[in-house]
Amino acid sequence: MAAPDLTKLGKYDIVRILGRGAMGTVYEGFDPIIARRVAIKTVNLDDTDDAEAAEGLLRFRREAQAAGRLTHPNIVGIYDYGETDGLAYIVMEYVEGETLKSVLDRGERFATVDALRMMRSLLAGLAYSHDNGVIHRDIKPANVMITRDDQVKLADFGVARIESSSLTQAGTMIGTPSYMSPEQFMGQTIDMRTDIYSAGVMLYQLLTGEKPFEGSITAIMHKVLNVEPPAPSALSISVPPRLDAIVRKAMAKRPDDRFADAREFAQALATAESDTGSGGLSLAGEGVDGDATMIASSGRHAAAAPEASVRLPTPPAPAGETGGRRGLLIGGIAAAALIVAGGGTYFLLGGGHHAAQQAAPSHPSATKPASARSVKTPAPAPAPAPPVAAQAT
């Protein structure tokens, strides 16, 4: 389905194709009733008799349910969901900008104060999401949009977990290896503190220009479970040593040792920001390993690809307990991932990459000097107070 000459989908006019994958297409669309530009992500319904494709459709619907209940300036908005003419589709906010991953891949770095403000904006969106019972489970630069006016927006709730949901059971490993928490690797029950850990990894990367753990999936898992990363201030002279404790707390191996919630994390950053003053340069360089989003459960294995979800066997418990920045129009492509099933691998259309692109993206050399970058990141809007009652759908 989803032929290139598609001109209408439900009430929405189709303007152009933004990207395409094996299971669906992302379009720029237009709502003629309220004259609003939108992005429309589609998934083919024809092949849902296949078990993998059927599960992909369930997750597609769950993405609409998860993100559809969230209305916040730091979250890409979901407007509508429908199924018609052999297609399921999600209508979402059309975002002009680029992913944070695209910025980092070019070797650009943020002044320390801007990195802290960006993280506070992200955490404001996370706090609101958690208040509404939605755990993202895949916080990473590829799922963070920076708009043309430097707003920060969290995107892609394709593997999000809604509290009380039984779609993802304990024993299933979901996430992106470089940003996964210990409990995600172990297939244990997760809560909002899993997102805190992943946000801590992002903060580490923003401050230093490096991920705390890199290598193969197996190597990353070992390090996440057993190794403490170098302190950010040891890798970049622009990072005040007082930020080391914040990163260490966010990335604690045990969930109980982390910040209790996103607001506590954001408050620690706000305090540090008030003491930081002007920032400096961070180091350049980012590896490509461990960037694949994983959906892993027992009995299946598939090779990882950039921006792909793969299923791997849940690891056994360890023997011992272990403690063109503004000219690029991404539209809805990076705002939400398009899941397209192929065998045991799900390729995601996100992070500014075409769905069919399977080659690893280019990355700056670790020895390449970092370019200075200072952005006007707006102060984050305070997250609304928790709702009186949040019913899972």
CSV table of C-alpha atoms in Angstrom, one decimal:
chain,number,residue,atom,x,y,z
A,1,MET,CA,0.0,0.0,0.0
A,2,ALA,CA,1.0,3.6,0.6
A,3,ALA,CA,1.8,4.2,-3.1
A,4,PRO,CA,3.9,7.3,-3.9
A,5,ASP,CA,0.9,8.9,-5.6
A,6,LEU,CA,-1.2,8.8,-2.4
A,7,THR,CA,-2.9,12.2,-2.2
A,8,LYS,CA,-5.4,11.7,0.7
A,9,LEU,CA,-5.3,9.8,4.0
A,10,GLY,CA,-8.5,10.1,6.0
A,11,LYS,CA,-9.2,13.8,6.2
A,12,TYR,CA,-5.6,14.7,5.6
A,13,ASP,CA,-4.0,15.9,2.3
A,14,ILE,CA,-0.7,14.3,1.5
A,15,VAL,CA,1.9,16.9,0.5
A,16,ARG,CA,5.1,14.8,0.0
A,17,ILE,CA,7.0,11.7,1.2
A,18,LEU,CA,9.5,12.4,3.9
A,19,GLY,CA,10.8,8.8,4.2
A,20,ARG,CA,10.0,5.2,3.4
A,21,GLY,CA,10.7,1.8,4.9
A,22,ALA,CA,9.7,-1.8,4.3
A,23,MET,CA,6.5,-1.6,6.4
A,24,GLY,CA,5.4,2.0,5.8
A,25,THR,CA,6.0,5.6,4.9
A,26,VAL,CA,6.2,9.0,6.6
A,27,TYR,CA,4.5,11.9,4.8
A,28,GLU,CA,4.2,15.6,5.2
A,29,GLY,CA,0.5,16.2,5.4
A,30,PHE,CA,-2.0,19.0,5.8
A,31,ASP,CA,-5.2,19.2,7.8
A,32,PRO,CA,-7.5,21.3,5.6
A,33,ILE,CA,-10.1,21.7,8.3
A,34,ILE,CA,-7.9,23.7,10.7
A,35,ALA,CA,-5.2,24.6,8.1
A,36,ARG,CA,-2.4,22.8,10.0
A,37,ARG,CA,0.8,21.3,8.7
A,38,VAL,CA,1.4,17.8,10.1
A,39,ALA,CA,3.6,14.7,9.8
A,40,ILE,CA,1.9,11.4,9.1
A,41,LYS,CA,3.6,8.1,9.9
A,42,THR,CA,2.1,5.0,8.4
A,43,VAL,CA,2.4,1.3,8.8
A,44,ASN,CA,1.0,-1.3,6.3
A,45,LEU,CA,-1.7,-3.5,7.7
A,46,ASP,CA,-1.5,-6.1,4.9
A,47,ASP,CA,1.2,-8.3,6.5
A,48,THR,CA,0.0,-8.3,10.1
A,49,ASP,CA,-0.7,-12.1,10.0
A,50,ASP,CA,3.1,-12.4,10.4
A,51,ALA,CA,3.9,-12.5,14.2
A,52,GLU,CA,6.6,-10.0,14.0
A,53,ALA,CA,4.6,-7.6,11.9
A,54,ALA,CA,1.6,-8.0,14.2
A,55,GLU,CA,3.7,-7.1,17.2
A,56,GLY,CA,5.0,-4.1,15.3
A,57,LEU,CA,1.5,-2.9,14.7
A,58,LEU,CA,0.7,-3.4,18.4
A,59,ARG,CA,3.7,-1.2,19.3
A,60,PHE,CA,2.6,1.3,16.7
A,61,ARG,CA,-0.8,1.6,18.3
A,62,ARG,CA,0.8,1.8,21.7
A,63,GLU,CA,3.0,4.7,20.6
A,64,ALA,CA,-0.1,6.6,19.6
A,65,GLN,CA,-1.7,5.8,23.0
A,66,ALA,CA,1.5,6.7,24.9
A,67,ALA,CA,2.4,10.0,23.2
A,68,GLY,CA,-1.2,10.9,22.4
A,69,ARG,CA,-2.0,11.5,26.1
A,70,LEU,CA,0.9,13.9,26.4
A,71,THR,CA,0.7,17.6,25.7
A,72,HIS,CA,3.8,19.5,26.6
A,73,PRO,CA,6.1,22.0,24.9
A,74,ASN,CA,9.1,19.6,25.2
A,75,ILE,CA,7.3,16.6,23.7
A,76,VAL,CA,6.5,16.2,20.0
A,77,GLY,CA,2.7,16.2,19.9
A,78,ILE,CA,0.4,13.4,18.6
A,79,TYR,CA,-2.8,14.7,17.1
A,80,ASP,CA,-4.6,11.6,15.7
A,81,TYR,CA,-4.6,7.9,15.0
A,82,GLY,CA,-6.5,6.0,12.3
A,83,GLU,CA,-6.7,2.9,10.2
A,84,THR,CA,-8.0,3.0,6.7
A,85,ASP,CA,-7.4,1.4,3.2
A,86,GLY,CA,-4.8,-1.1,4.6
A,87,LEU,CA,-2.9,1.5,6.5
A,88,ALA,CA,-2.5,2.5,10.2
A,89,TYR,CA,-1.3,6.0,10.7
A,90,ILE,CA,-0.3,8.5,13.4
A,91,VAL,CA,-0.7,12.2,12.8
A,92,MET,CA,1.8,14.3,14.7
A,93,GLU,CA,3.3,17.7,15.1
A,94,TYR,CA,5.5,18.7,12.1
A,95,VAL,CA,8.8,19.8,13.6
A,96,GLU,CA,11.3,21.9,11.7
A,97,GLY,CA,14.8,21.3,13.0
A,98,GLU,CA,17.1,18.4,13.5
A,99,THR,CA,17.9,15.7,16.0
A,100,LEU,CA,20.5,16.2,18.6
A,101,LYS,CA,22.3,13.2,17.2
A,102,SER,CA,22.7,15.0,13.9
A,103,VAL,CA,24.3,18.0,15.7
A,104,LEU,CA,26.7,15.8,17.6
A,105,ASP,CA,27.6,13.7,14.6
A,106,ARG,CA,28.9,16.9,12.9
A,107,GLY,CA,31.3,17.4,15.8
A,108,GLU,CA,29.5,20.4,17.2
A,109,ARG,CA,29.5,20.8,20.9
A,110,PHE,CA,27.6,22.9,23.4
A,111,ALA,CA,28.8,25.3,26.0
A,112,THR,CA,28.4,23.7,29.4
A,113,VAL,CA,25.6,26.1,30.5
A,114,ASP,CA,23.7,25.4,27.2
A,115,ALA,CA,24.0,21.7,27.8
A,116,LEU,CA,22.5,22.0,31.3
A,117,ARG,CA,19.7,24.1,30.0
A,118,MET,CA,19.0,21.6,27.2
A,119,MET,CA,18.9,18.8,29.7
A,120,ARG,CA,16.5,20.7,32.0
A,121,SER,CA,14.1,21.2,29.0
A,122,LEU,CA,14.3,17.5,28.3
A,123,LEU,CA,13.7,16.6,31.9
A,124,ALA,CA,10.7,18.9,32.0
A,125,GLY,CA,9.2,16.8,29.3
A,126,LEU,CA,10.2,13.6,31.0
A,127,ALA,CA,8.6,14.7,34.3
A,128,TYR,CA,5.3,15.4,32.6
A,129,SER,CA,5.5,12.1,30.8
A,130,HIS,CA,6.2,10.2,34.0
A,131,ASP,CA,3.3,12.1,35.8
A,132,ASN,CA,1.0,10.7,33.1
A,133,GLY,CA,2.2,7.2,33.5
A,134,VAL,CA,4.4,7.0,30.4
A,135,ILE,CA,8.0,5.7,30.6
A,136,HIS,CA,9.9,6.4,27.4
A,137,ARG,CA,12.6,3.7,27.7
A,138,ASP,CA,14.7,5.0,24.7
A,139,ILE,CA,16.1,8.4,25.7
A,140,LYS,CA,19.0,9.2,23.4
A,141,PRO,CA,20.1,12.1,21.1
A,142,ALA,CA,18.4,10.5,18.0
A,143,ASN,CA,15.1,10.9,19.9
A,144,VAL,CA,15.6,14.5,20.9
A,145,MET,CA,14.7,17.3,18.4
A,146,ILE,CA,16.2,20.8,18.4
A,147,THR,CA,13.9,23.1,16.6
A,148,ARG,CA,14.9,26.1,14.5
A,149,ASP,CA,14.3,28.4,17.5
A,150,ASP,CA,16.3,26.1,19.8
A,151,GLN,CA,13.5,24.4,21.6
A,152,VAL,CA,14.1,20.9,22.8
A,153,LYS,CA,11.4,18.2,22.1
A,154,LEU,CA,11.4,14.6,23.0
A,155,ALA,CA,10.2,12.3,20.3
A,156,ASP,CA,9.6,8.6,19.4
A,157,PHE,CA,7.5,6.9,22.0
A,158,GLY,CA,7.6,3.7,19.9
A,159,VAL,CA,8.9,1.5,22.8
A,160,ALA,CA,7.4,3.5,25.6
A,161,ARG,CA,5.7,1.7,28.5
A,162,ILE,CA,2.4,2.8,29.9
A,163,GLU,CA,1.9,2.0,33.5
A,164,SER,CA,-0.4,-1.0,34.0
A,165,SER,CA,0.3,-2.1,30.4
A,166,SER,CA,1.1,-5.8,29.8
A,167,LEU,CA,2.4,-5.3,26.3
A,168,THR,CA,6.0,-5.6,27.5
A,169,GLN,CA,6.6,-8.2,30.2
A,170,ALA,CA,9.5,-8.5,32.6
A,171,GLY,CA,12.2,-10.5,31.0
A,172,THR,CA,12.1,-8.4,27.8
A,173,MET,CA,15.1,-6.2,27.1
A,174,ILE,CA,14.2,-2.9,25.3
A,175,GLY,CA,16.3,0.1,24.6
A,176,THR,CA,19.5,1.4,22.9
A,177,PRO,CA,22.6,-0.3,24.3
A,178,SER,CA,24.8,2.8,24.7
A,179,TYR,CA,21.9,4.4,26.7
A,180,MET,CA,20.4,1.4,28.5
A,181,SER,CA,20.3,1.1,32.3
A,182,PRO,CA,21.5,-2.0,34.1
A,183,GLU,CA,18.0,-3.1,34.8
A,184,GLN,CA,17.1,-2.9,31.1
A,185,PHE,CA,20.1,-5.1,30.2
A,186,MET,CA,18.9,-7.6,32.8
A,187,GLY,CA,15.4,-7.6,31.6
A,188,GLN,CA,14.1,-6.5,35.0
A,189,THR,CA,11.0,-4.4,35.8
A,190,ILE,CA,11.7,-0.8,35.0
A,191,ASP,CA,10.3,2.5,36.2
A,192,MET,CA,10.9,6.2,35.6
A,193,ARG,CA,14.4,5.9,37.0
A,194,THR,CA,15.4,4.0,33.9
A,195,ASP,CA,14.7,7.2,31.9
A,196,ILE,CA,16.8,9.1,34.5
A,197,TYR,CA,19.8,6.8,33.8
A,198,SER,CA,19.5,7.3,30.0
A,199,ALA,CA,19.2,11.0,30.5
A,200,GLY,CA,22.4,10.8,32.6
A,201,VAL,CA,24.2,9.1,29.7
A,202,MET,CA,23.0,11.9,27.4
A,203,LEU,CA,24.3,14.6,29.9
A,204,TYR,CA,27.6,12.8,30.0
A,205,GLN,CA,27.8,12.8,26.2
A,206,LEU,CA,26.8,16.5,26.0
A,207,LEU,CA,29.5,17.5,28.5
A,208,THR,CA,32.4,15.4,27.1
A,209,GLY,CA,31.6,14.6,23.5
A,210,GLU,CA,31.9,10.9,24.3
A,211,LYS,CA,29.5,8.2,25.4
A,212,PRO,CA,30.4,6.7,28.8
A,213,PHE,CA,30.5,3.2,27.4
A,214,GLU,CA,31.2,2.1,23.8
A,215,GLY,CA,32.1,-1.1,21.9
A,216,SER,CA,30.0,-4.2,21.0
A,217,ILE,CA,26.7,-4.8,22.6
A,218,THR,CA,28.3,-7.4,24.9
A,219,ALA,CA,31.1,-5.1,25.9
A,220,ILE,CA,28.7,-2.3,26.6
A,221,MET,CA,26.5,-4.5,28.7
A,222,HIS,CA,29.5,-5.7,30.8
A,223,LYS,CA,30.6,-2.1,31.3
A,224,VAL,CA,27.1,-0.8,32.2
A,225,LEU,CA,26.8,-3.6,34.8
A,226,ASN,CA,30.3,-3.6,36.3
A,227,VAL,CA,32.4,-0.5,35.3
A,228,GLU,CA,32.3,3.2,36.4
A,229,PRO,CA,33.0,5.6,33.5
A,230,PRO,CA,35.6,8.3,33.7
A,231,ALA,CA,34.4,11.4,35.4
A,232,PRO,CA,33.3,14.0,32.8
A,233,SER,CA,35.7,16.6,34.2
A,234,ALA,CA,38.6,14.2,33.6
A,235,LEU,CA,37.7,14.2,29.9
A,236,SER,CA,37.0,17.9,29.3
A,237,ILE,CA,38.5,20.8,31.0
A,238,SER,CA,35.3,22.8,30.4
A,239,VAL,CA,33.3,20.6,32.8
A,240,PRO,CA,33.3,21.8,36.4
A,241,PRO,CA,34.1,19.0,38.7
A,242,ARG,CA,30.9,19.6,40.7
A,243,LEU,CA,29.0,18.2,37.7
A,244,ASP,CA,30.7,14.8,38.2
A,245,ALA,CA,28.5,14.0,41.2
A,246,ILE,CA,25.3,14.8,39.3
A,247,VAL,CA,26.2,12.6,36.4
A,248,ARG,CA,27.4,9.8,38.8
A,249,LYS,CA,24.1,10.0,40.7
A,250,ALA,CA,22.0,9.9,37.5
A,251,MET,CA,24.0,6.9,36.2
A,252,ALA,CA,24.1,4.9,39.4
A,253,LYS,CA,24.0,1.2,38.9
A,254,ARG,CA,21.2,0.7,41.4
A,255,PRO,CA,17.9,2.6,40.7
A,256,ASP,CA,17.6,3.5,44.4
A,257,ASP,CA,20.8,5.4,44.2
A,258,ARG,CA,19.7,7.7,41.3
A,259,PHE,CA,17.6,10.8,41.4
A,260,ALA,CA,14.1,9.9,42.5
A,261,ASP,CA,12.5,11.6,39.5
A,262,ALA,CA,13.1,14.0,36.7
A,263,ARG,CA,12.3,17.0,38.8
A,264,GLU,CA,15.0,16.2,41.3
A,265,PHE,CA,17.5,15.7,38.5
A,266,ALA,CA,16.5,19.0,36.9
A,267,GLN,CA,16.8,20.9,40.2
A,268,ALA,CA,20.3,19.6,40.6
A,269,LEU,CA,21.1,20.9,37.1
A,270,ALA,CA,19.5,24.2,37.8
A,271,THR,CA,21.6,24.7,40.9
A,272,ALA,CA,24.7,23.7,39.0
A,273,GLU,CA,23.7,26.1,36.2
A,274,SER,CA,23.4,29.0,38.5
A,275,ASP,CA,27.0,28.4,39.6
A,276,THR,CA,28.5,27.6,36.2
A,277,GLY,CA,28.5,30.9,34.4
A,278,SER,CA,29.9,30.7,30.9
A,279,GLY,CA,30.6,27.3,29.5
A,280,GLY,CA,33.4,26.0,27.4
A,281,LEU,CA,34.2,23.5,24.8
A,282,SER,CA,33.7,19.8,25.1
A,283,LEU,CA,35.8,17.1,23.4
A,284,ALA,CA,34.8,15.9,20.0
A,285,GLY,CA,34.3,12.3,18.9
A,286,GLU,CA,31.5,9.7,19.1
A,287,GLY,CA,31.7,6.1,18.1
A,288,VAL,CA,29.0,4.3,16.2
A,289,ASP,CA,28.7,1.0,18.1
A,290,GLY,CA,25.8,0.5,20.4
A,291,ASP,CA,23.4,2.9,18.7
A,292,ALA,CA,20.8,0.4,17.8
A,293,THR,CA,17.5,0.3,19.7
A,294,MET,CA,17.0,-3.2,21.0
A,295,ILE,CA,13.8,-5.1,21.7
A,296,ALA,CA,15.2,-8.3,23.2
A,297,SER,CA,13.4,-11.3,24.7
A,298,SER,CA,14.3,-14.9,25.1
A,299,GLY,CA,14.9,-17.1,22.1
A,300,ARG,CA,15.6,-14.6,19.4
A,301,HIS,CA,18.7,-13.0,17.9
A,302,ALA,CA,19.2,-10.5,15.1
A,303,ALA,CA,22.1,-8.4,14.1
A,304,ALA,CA,22.1,-4.7,15.1
A,305,ALA,CA,21.9,-1.9,12.5
A,306,PRO,CA,22.0,1.9,13.0
A,307,GLU,CA,18.7,3.1,14.4
A,308,ALA,CA,17.3,-0.5,14.4
A,309,SER,CA,15.4,-2.5,17.0
A,310,VAL,CA,16.7,-6.0,17.4
A,311,ARG,CA,15.7,-9.0,19.5
A,312,LEU,CA,18.3,-10.7,21.5
A,313,PRO,CA,18.2,-13.3,24.2
A,314,THR,CA,17.7,-11.8,27.7
A,315,PRO,CA,21.1,-12.3,29.5
A,316,PRO,CA,21.2,-14.5,32.6
A,317,ALA,CA,21.8,-12.9,35.9
A,318,PRO,CA,25.5,-12.4,36.8
A,319,ALA,CA,27.2,-14.8,39.1
A,320,GLY,CA,27.9,-12.1,41.6
A,321,GLU,CA,25.7,-9.1,42.3
A,322,THR,CA,27.0,-5.9,40.7
A,323,GLY,CA,26.4,-2.6,42.1
A,324,GLY,CA,23.5,22.2,8.6
A,325,ARG,CA,22.1,23.2,11.9
A,326,ARG,CA,19.1,25.4,11.0
A,327,GLY,CA,18.6,24.7,7.3
A,328,LEU,CA,17.7,21.1,7.6
A,329,LEU,CA,14.0,20.4,7.6
A,330,ILE,CA,13.4,17.1,9.3
A,331,GLY,CA,9.7,17.6,9.6
A,332,GLY,CA,8.1,14.5,11.2
A,333,ILE,CA,10.9,12.1,10.3
A,334,ALA,CA,12.8,12.5,13.5
A,335,ALA,CA,9.8,13.4,15.5
A,336,ALA,CA,8.7,9.8,15.6
A,337,ALA,CA,10.3,6.5,14.5
A,338,LEU,CA,8.7,4.5,11.7
A,339,ILE,CA,8.8,0.8,12.6
A,340,VAL,CA,9.3,-1.3,9.5
A,341,ALA,CA,9.6,-5.0,10.1
A,342,GLY,CA,12.1,-7.2,8.2
A,343,GLY,CA,12.6,-10.7,9.6
A,344,GLY,CA,13.7,-10.4,13.2
A,345,THR,CA,14.9,-6.8,12.8
A,346,TYR,CA,12.9,-3.6,13.1
A,347,PHE,CA,14.4,-0.6,11.2
A,348,LEU,CA,13.4,2.7,12.7
A,349,LEU,CA,13.0,5.8,10.5
A,350,GLY,CA,14.4,8.5,12.8
A,351,GLY,CA,17.4,10.7,13.6
A,352,GLY,CA,17.3,12.2,10.2
A,353,HIS,CA,18.1,8.9,8.4
A,354,HIS,CA,16.2,7.4,5.6
A,355,ALA,CA,14.5,4.2,6.6
A,356,ALA,CA,16.1,2.2,3.9
A,357,GLN,CA,19.6,3.5,4.8
A,358,GLN,CA,21.3,0.6,6.6
A,359,ALA,CA,24.9,1.8,6.4
A,360,ALA,CA,26.4,3.3,9.6
A,361,PRO,CA,26.3,7.1,9.5
A,362,SER,CA,29.6,9.0,9.4
A,363,HIS,CA,31.0,10.2,12.6
A,364,PRO,CA,33.7,12.8,13.4
A,365,SER,CA,37.1,11.5,14.2
A,366,ALA,CA,37.9,11.3,17.9
A,367,THR,CA,40.9,13.5,17.1
A,368,LYS,CA,39.0,16.1,15.2
A,369,PRO,CA,38.9,19.4,17.1
A,370,ALA,CA,35.5,20.3,18.4
A,371,SER,CA,33.7,23.3,17.0
A,372,ALA,CA,32.4,25.9,19.4
A,373,ARG,CA,28.6,25.9,19.8
A,374,SER,CA,26.5,28.1,22.0
A,375,VAL,CA,22.8,28.1,21.5
A,376,LYS,CA,19.9,30.1,23.0
A,377,THR,CA,18.2,27.2,24.7
A,378,PRO,CA,15.0,28.5,26.2
A,379,ALA,CA,14.4,28.0,29.8
A,380,PRO,CA,12.2,24.9,30.2
A,381,ALA,CA,8.6,25.4,31.0
A,382,PRO,CA,7.8,24.0,34.4
A,383,ALA,CA,6.3,20.6,34.2
A,384,PRO,CA,2.6,20.7,35.3
A,385,ALA,CA,1.7,19.2,38.6
A,386,PRO,CA,0.8,15.5,38.5
A,387,PRO,CA,-2.7,14.8,37.4
A,388,VAL,CA,-5.3,13.8,40.0
A,389,ALA,CA,-5.9,10.6,38.1
A,390,ALA,CA,-4.1,9.2,35.1
A,391,GLN,CA,-6.0,6.3,33.6
A,392,ALA,CA,-4.0,4.0,31.3
A,393,THR,CA,-5.7,3.3,27.9
